[in-house]
PDB file of C-alpha atoms in Angstrom:
ATOM      1  CA  ARG A 726       2.166  47.744  19.843  1.00 80.00           C
ATOM      2  CA  ARG A 727       0.869  45.900  16.765  1.00 87.00           C
ATOM      3  CA  TYR A 728       4.023  46.581  14.798  1.00 94.00           C
ATOM      4  CA  ALA A 729       6.329  46.044  17.778  1.00 95.00           C
ATOM      5  CA  ASP A 730       4.891  42.514  18.030  1.00 96.00           C
ATOM      6  CA  LEU A 731       5.896  41.956  14.412  1.00 96.00           C
ATOM      7  CA  ALA A 732       9.402  43.468  14.599  1.00 96.00           C
ATOM      8  CA  ALA A 733      11.262  40.271  15.536  1.00 96.00           C
ATOM      9  CA  SER A 734       9.718  38.434  12.567  1.00 97.00           C
ATOM     10  CA  LEU A 735      10.679  41.263  10.221  1.00 98.00           C
ATOM     11  CA  ASP A 736      14.215  41.231  11.657  1.00 97.00           C
ATOM     12  CA  LEU A 737      14.470  37.517  10.767  1.00 97.00           C
ATOM     13  CA  LEU A 738      13.439  38.254   7.193  1.00 98.00           C
ATOM     14  CA  ALA A 739      15.822  41.191   6.895  1.00 98.00           C
ATOM     15  CA  ALA A 740      18.734  39.064   8.121  1.00 98.00           C
ATOM     16  CA  ALA A 741      17.874  36.265   5.674  1.00 98.00           C
ATOM     17  CA  LEU A 742      17.920  38.800   2.826  1.00 98.00           C
ATOM     18  CA  GLY A 743      21.165  40.452   3.972  1.00 98.00           C
ATOM     19  CA  LYS A 744      19.330  43.602   4.994  1.00 98.00           C
ATOM     20  CA  ASP A 745      18.445  45.409   8.189  1.00 98.00           C
ATOM     21  CA  ARG A 746      15.458  47.387   9.439  1.00 98.00           C
ATOM     22  CA  SER A 747      16.371  50.450   7.419  1.00 97.00           C
ATOM     23  CA  THR A 748      16.699  48.597   4.104  1.00 98.00           C
ATOM     24  CA  LEU A 749      13.935  45.959   4.284  1.00 98.00           C
ATOM     25  CA  HIS A 750      11.341  46.994   1.664  1.00 97.00           C
ATOM     26  CA  ILE A 751       7.878  46.823   3.225  1.00 96.00           C
ATOM     27  CA  TRP A 752       4.710  47.394   1.215  1.00 88.00           C
ATOM     28  CA  ASP A 753       1.296  48.048   2.688  1.00 88.00           C
ATOM     29  CA  PRO A 754      -1.114  48.103  -0.252  1.00 86.00           C
ATOM     30  CA  PHE A 755      -4.052  49.464   1.783  1.00 78.00           C
ATOM     31  CA  TYR A 756      -3.787  53.107   2.773  1.00 69.00           C
ATOM     32  CA  CYS A 757      -5.811  54.512   5.661  1.00 69.00           C
ATOM     33  CA  ALA A 758      -4.220  57.640   7.095  1.00 69.00           C
ATOM     34  CA  GLY A 759      -0.525  56.779   6.881  1.00 68.00           C
ATOM     35  CA  GLY A 760      -0.176  55.747  10.521  1.00 80.00           C
ATOM     36  CA  MET A 761       1.459  52.399   9.822  1.00 85.00           C
ATOM     37  CA  LYS A 762       4.359  54.097   8.084  1.00 90.00           C
ATOM     38  CA  ARG A 763       4.956  56.314  11.140  1.00 91.00           C
ATOM     39  CA  HIS A 764       4.711  53.362  13.536  1.00 92.00           C
ATOM     40  CA  LEU A 765       7.177  51.260  11.552  1.00 95.00           C
ATOM     41  CA  ALA A 766       9.565  54.206  11.148  1.00 96.00           C
ATOM     42  CA  ALA A 767       9.589  54.616  14.934  1.00 96.00           C
ATOM     43  CA  LEU A 768      10.846  51.017  15.113  1.00 97.00           C
ATOM     44  CA  GLY A 769      13.600  51.707  12.560  1.00 97.00           C
ATOM     45  CA  PHE A 770      11.863  50.392   9.431  1.00 98.00           C
ATOM     46  CA  LYS A 771      12.483  53.222   6.975  1.00 96.00           C
ATOM     47  CA  ALA A 772      11.825  51.660   3.545  1.00 96.00           C
ATOM     48  CA  VAL A 773       8.030  51.495   3.883  1.00 94.00           C
ATOM     49  CA  ARG A 774       5.669  52.117   0.989  1.00 89.00           C
ATOM     50  CA  ASN A 775       2.072  52.987   1.947  1.00 83.00           C
ATOM     51  CA  GLU A 776       0.415  55.295  -0.529  1.00 77.00           C
ATOM     52  CA  CYS A 777      -3.126  56.247  -1.360  1.00 73.00           C
ATOM     53  CA  ALA A 778      -3.446  53.949  -4.385  1.00 73.00           C
ATOM     54  CA  ASP A 779      -5.956  51.368  -5.576  1.00 72.00           C
ATOM     55  CA  PHE A 780      -4.728  47.916  -4.521  1.00 74.00           C
ATOM     56  CA  TYR A 781      -6.731  46.279  -7.305  1.00 71.00           C
ATOM     57  CA  GLU A 782      -4.799  48.248  -9.911  1.00 76.00           C
ATOM     58  CA  THR A 783      -1.448  48.222  -8.098  1.00 78.00           C
ATOM     59  CA  ARG A 784      -1.419  44.456  -7.604  1.00 73.00           C
ATOM     60  CA  LYS A 785      -1.156  43.994 -11.371  1.00 78.00           C
ATOM     61  CA  ARG A 786       2.293  45.612 -11.196  1.00 83.00           C
ATOM     62  CA  PRO A 787       3.218  45.758  -7.507  1.00 83.00           C
ATOM     63  CA  PRO A 788       6.069  47.966  -6.367  1.00 80.00           C
ATOM     64  CA  ASP A 789       9.398  46.396  -5.481  1.00 90.00           C
ATOM     65  CA  HIS A 790       9.043  44.925  -1.990  1.00 93.00           C
ATOM     66  CA  ASP A 791      10.457  42.231   0.263  1.00 97.00           C
ATOM     67  CA  VAL A 792       7.302  41.725   2.330  1.00 97.00           C
ATOM     68  CA  VAL A 793       3.659  42.766   2.432  1.00 94.00           C
ATOM     69  CA  VAL A 794       2.662  44.109   5.861  1.00 95.00           C
ATOM     70  CA  THR A 795      -0.950  45.211   6.085  1.00 91.00           C
ATOM     71  CA  ASN A 796      -4.113  45.510   8.111  1.00 88.00           C
ATOM     72  CA  PRO A 797      -6.607  45.499   5.220  1.00 86.00           C
ATOM     73  CA  PRO A 798     -10.232  46.586   5.200  1.00 79.00           C
ATOM     74  CA  TYR A 799     -12.378  43.667   6.363  1.00 76.00           C
ATOM     75  CA  SER A 800     -15.494  44.529   4.378  1.00 75.00           C
ATOM     76  CA  GLY A 801     -16.486  42.952   1.086  1.00 71.00           C
ATOM     77  CA  ASP A 802     -13.926  40.601  -0.418  1.00 79.00           C
ATOM     78  CA  HIS A 803     -10.848  42.715   0.370  1.00 82.00           C
ATOM     79  CA  VAL A 804      -9.368  40.012   2.618  1.00 88.00           C
ATOM     80  CA  GLY A 805     -10.067  37.246   0.098  1.00 89.00           C
ATOM     81  CA  GLN A 806      -8.476  39.213  -2.733  1.00 88.00           C
ATOM     82  CA  LEU A 807      -5.455  39.931  -0.535  1.00 89.00           C
ATOM     83  CA  LEU A 808      -5.080  36.232   0.341  1.00 92.00           C
ATOM     84  CA  ASP A 809      -5.190  35.378  -3.370  1.00 91.00           C
ATOM     85  CA  PHE A 810      -2.540  38.006  -4.092  1.00 90.00           C
ATOM     86  CA  CYS A 811      -0.235  36.780  -1.307  1.00 90.00           C
ATOM     87  CA  ARG A 812      -0.494  33.172  -2.421  1.00 92.00           C
ATOM     88  CA  GLY A 813       0.157  34.075  -6.038  1.00 89.00           C
ATOM     89  CA  SER A 814       3.049  36.455  -5.393  1.00 91.00           C
ATOM     90  CA  GLY A 815       5.277  33.928  -3.628  1.00 91.00           C
ATOM     91  CA  LYS A 816       6.575  36.726  -1.387  1.00 94.00           C
ATOM     92  CA  PRO A 817       6.587  36.935   2.414  1.00 97.00           C
ATOM     93  CA  TYR A 818       3.576  38.518   4.075  1.00 96.00           C
ATOM     94  CA  CYS A 819       2.347  39.647   7.490  1.00 97.00           C
ATOM     95  CA  LEU A 820      -1.407  40.227   7.571  1.00 95.00           C
ATOM     96  CA  LEU A 821      -3.236  41.589  10.599  1.00 94.00           C
ATOM     97  CA  LEU A 822      -6.651  39.946  10.351  1.00 93.00           C
ATOM     98  CA  PRO A 823      -9.619  39.327  12.611  1.00 91.00           C
ATOM     99  CA  ASN A 824      -9.963  35.876  14.119  1.00 91.00           C
ATOM    100  CA  TYR A 825     -13.126  35.023  12.180  1.00 90.00           C
ATOM    101  CA  VAL A 826     -11.220  35.063   8.863  1.00 91.00           C
ATOM    102  CA  CYS A 827      -9.644  31.702   9.743  1.00 89.00           C
ATOM    103  CA  ALA A 828     -13.074  30.127  10.131  1.00 86.00           C
ATOM    104  CA  ARG A 829     -14.169  31.055   6.615  1.00 85.00           C
ATOM    105  CA  GLY A 830     -14.445  28.064   4.330  1.00 84.00           C
ATOM    106  CA  ASP A 831     -12.224  29.614   1.668  1.00 87.00           C
ATOM    107  CA  TYR A 832      -9.389  30.729   3.985  1.00 90.00           C
ATOM    108  CA  ALA A 833      -7.161  27.659   3.626  1.00 86.00           C
ATOM    109  CA  ARG A 834      -7.852  27.301  -0.089  1.00 87.00           C
ATOM    110  CA  ARG A 835      -7.058  30.915  -0.840  1.00 89.00           C
ATOM    111  CA  LEU A 836      -3.900  31.073   1.258  1.00 85.00           C
ATOM    112  CA  GLY A 837      -2.396  27.638   0.723  1.00 84.00           C
ATOM    113  CA  GLU A 838       0.153  26.648   3.373  1.00 87.00           C
ATOM    114  CA  PRO A 839      -1.000  27.812   6.817  1.00 91.00           C
ATOM    115  CA  PRO A 840       0.989  30.721   8.229  1.00 95.00           C
ATOM    116  CA  VAL A 841       2.436  31.195  11.689  1.00 96.00           C
ATOM    117  CA  TYR A 842       0.036  33.115  13.928  1.00 96.00           C
ATOM    118  CA  VAL A 843       1.552  35.922  15.994  1.00 96.00           C
ATOM    119  CA  CYS A 844      -0.937  36.864  18.676  1.00 95.00           C
ATOM    120  CA  PRO A 845      -0.709  39.743  21.142  1.00 93.00           C
ATOM    121  CA  ARG A 846      -0.768  39.054  24.878  1.00 91.00           C
ATOM    122  CA  LYS A 847      -3.396  41.795  25.171  1.00 88.00           C
ATOM    123  CA  ARG A 848      -6.068  42.421  22.546  1.00 85.00           C
ATOM    124  CA  TYR A 849      -5.289  45.148  19.989  1.00 85.00           C
ATOM    125  CA  CYS A 850      -7.428  48.285  19.932  1.00 76.00           C
ATOM    126  CA  TYR A 851      -8.146  50.011  16.648  1.00 67.00           C
ATOM    127  CA  TRP A 852      -8.676  53.703  16.033  1.00 64.00           C
ATOM    128  CA  THR A 853     -10.509  54.941  12.969  1.00 65.00           C
ATOM    129  CA  PRO A 854      -9.367  58.482  12.102  1.00 57.00           C
ATOM    130  CA  LYS A 855     -12.136  60.970  12.847  1.00 55.00           C
ATOM    131  CA  ALA A 856     -12.623  62.097   9.272  1.00 54.00           C
ATOM    132  CA  MET A 857     -12.943  58.512   8.008  1.00 50.00           C
ATOM    133  CA  ARG A 858     -15.950  57.393  10.039  1.00 46.00           C
ATOM    134  CA  PRO A 859     -19.487  58.461   9.021  1.00 52.00           C
ATOM    135  CA  SER A 860     -21.331  60.438  11.685  1.00 53.00           C
ATOM    136  CA  ASP A 861     -24.037  57.755  12.007  1.00 50.00           C
ATOM    137  CA  LYS A 862     -21.341  55.143  12.816  1.00 51.00           C
ATOM    138  CA  GLN A 863     -19.510  57.144  15.474  1.00 48.00           C
ATOM    139  CA  GLN A 864     -19.267  55.777  18.973  1.00 52.00           C
ATOM    140  CA  GLY A 865     -18.564  57.282  22.355  1.00 53.00           C
ATOM    141  CA  HIS A 866     -14.878  56.258  22.525  1.00 49.00           C
ATOM    142  CA  VAL A 867     -13.217  59.230  20.836  1.00 51.00           C
ATOM    143  CA  SER A 868      -9.736  60.615  21.419  1.00 49.00           C
ATOM    144  CA  ALA A 869      -7.112  62.508  19.482  1.00 50.00           C
ATOM    145  CA  LEU A 870      -6.466  59.214  17.663  1.00 47.00           C
ATOM    146  CA  GLY A 871     -10.052  58.981  16.439  1.00 47.00           C
ATOM    147  CA  HIS A 872     -12.850  56.519  17.170  1.00 48.00           C
ATOM    148  CA  ARG A 873     -12.024  53.283  18.988  1.00 50.00           C
ATOM    149  CA  THR A 874     -13.375  50.290  17.109  1.00 58.00           C
ATOM    150  CA  SER A 875     -12.349  46.818  18.291  1.00 61.00           C
ATOM    151  CA  PRO A 876     -15.323  44.482  17.935  1.00 73.00           C
ATOM    152  CA  PHE A 877     -13.191  41.344  17.464  1.00 82.00           C
ATOM    153  CA  ALA A 878      -9.851  39.813  18.361  1.00 88.00           C
ATOM    154  CA  SER A 879      -7.150  39.981  15.718  1.00 92.00           C
ATOM    155  CA  PHE A 880      -3.642  38.648  15.235  1.00 94.00           C
ATOM    156  CA  TRP A 881      -0.895  38.496  12.632  1.00 95.00           C
ATOM    157  CA  HIS A 882      -0.871  35.803   9.940  1.00 96.00           C
ATOM    158  CA  VAL A 883       2.833  35.539   9.094  1.00 97.00           C
ATOM    159  CA  SER A 884       4.607  33.685   6.309  1.00 97.00           C
ATOM    160  CA  LEU A 885       8.184  34.656   5.577  1.00 97.00           C
ATOM    161  CA  ALA A 886       8.622  31.820   3.070  1.00 95.00           C
ATOM    162  CA  PRO A 887      10.523  31.163   0.980  1.00 95.00           C
ATOM    163  CA  SER A 888      13.235  33.217   2.736  1.00 96.00           C
ATOM    164  CA  VAL A 889      12.597  32.097   6.326  1.00 97.00           C
ATOM    165  CA  PRO A 890      11.040  28.754   7.323  1.00 96.00           C
ATOM    166  CA  HIS A 891       8.108  28.716   9.733  1.00 96.00           C
ATOM    167  CA  ALA A 892      10.250  26.869  12.301  1.00 96.00           C
ATOM    168  CA  SER A 893      12.557  29.895  12.549  1.00 97.00           C
ATOM    169  CA  VAL A 894       9.626  32.227  13.211  1.00 97.00           C
ATOM    170  CA  LEU A 895       8.257  29.818  15.831  1.00 96.00           C
ATOM    171  CA  ALA A 896      11.705  29.772  17.490  1.00 95.00           C
ATOM    172  CA  LEU A 897      11.040  33.407  18.501  1.00 94.00           C
ATOM    173  CA  ARG A 898       8.738  32.095  21.244  1.00 92.00           C
ATOM    174  CA  GLY A 899       9.624  33.121  24.761  1.00 86.00           C
ATOM    175  CA  GLY A 900       9.440  35.826  27.350  1.00 78.00           C
ATOM    176  CA  PRO A 901       6.397  37.050  29.241  1.00 82.00           C
ATOM    177  CA  ASP A 902       6.104  40.224  27.141  1.00 84.00           C
ATOM    178  CA  ALA A 903       6.672  38.589  23.766  1.00 91.00           C
ATOM    179  CA  PRO A 904       3.676  37.867  21.556  1.00 95.00           C
ATOM    180  CA  ILE A 905       2.392  34.311  21.306  1.00 95.00           C
ATOM    181  CA  TYR A 906       3.711  32.379  18.295  1.00 96.00           C
ATOM    182  CA  ALA A 907       1.402  29.570  17.201  1.00 96.00           C
ATOM    183  CA  ALA A 908       1.929  26.961  14.491  1.00 96.00           C
ATOM    184  CA  SER A 909      -1.802  26.248  14.326  1.00 94.00           C
ATOM    185  CA  LEU A 910      -5.112  27.749  15.369  1.00 92.00           C
ATOM    186  CA  ALA A 911      -5.329  25.131  18.137  1.00 93.00           C
ATOM    187  CA  GLU A 912      -2.201  26.628  19.737  1.00 95.00           C
ATOM    188  CA  LEU A 913      -3.786  30.079  20.008  1.00 93.00           C
ATOM    189  CA  PRO A 914      -5.240  31.210  23.347  1.00 92.00           C
ATOM    190  CA  THR A 915      -8.863  30.094  23.659  1.00 91.00           C
ATOM    191  CA  ALA A 916     -10.121  33.686  23.838  1.00 88.00           C
ATOM    192  CA  VAL A 917      -8.902  34.508  20.324  1.00 88.00           C
ATOM    193  CA  ARG A 918      -9.629  31.293  18.449  1.00 88.00           C
ATOM    194  CA  PRO A 919     -12.298  31.565  15.756  1.00 85.00           C
TER     195      PRO A 919
END
């Protein structure tokens, strides 16, 4: 559902670039187990690059892409480094981040212009693949997907500039099943605000 919530925004970008779902070049610089590529392919996004490579080396010479779409690791300064990269690249981005990131003192400085927030109607659940979670960190919620880990609310931070203005993304608002599009943190549902 995470990527389905983002599909309408990616369709806007593709149209602005004269592309469609199959030709929009999406780059996820943080590899986990390759699931995001499968999820996006199921929605028709075929030109997705998500490889097991070091973001800190790759960002020096990033692959050709129209948009960064990622759910990065939240530990250390991975999020901060990603924000710096997105601001410096001048390319569109869609970042799935926990709500507390917005409350960090360096968030606005590192990102620059505030993005549009695309928030799910129902909180996202995360699944860590079984082989990627140390045995001392495993919890009781295990399925074929792995270990369920959702200790915080998260939502998409979306900027499609310079190709698509924020107002066009916000115009996607509507429908009881559509995600919530917010121009500011104050517009987010109370339960997910930082």
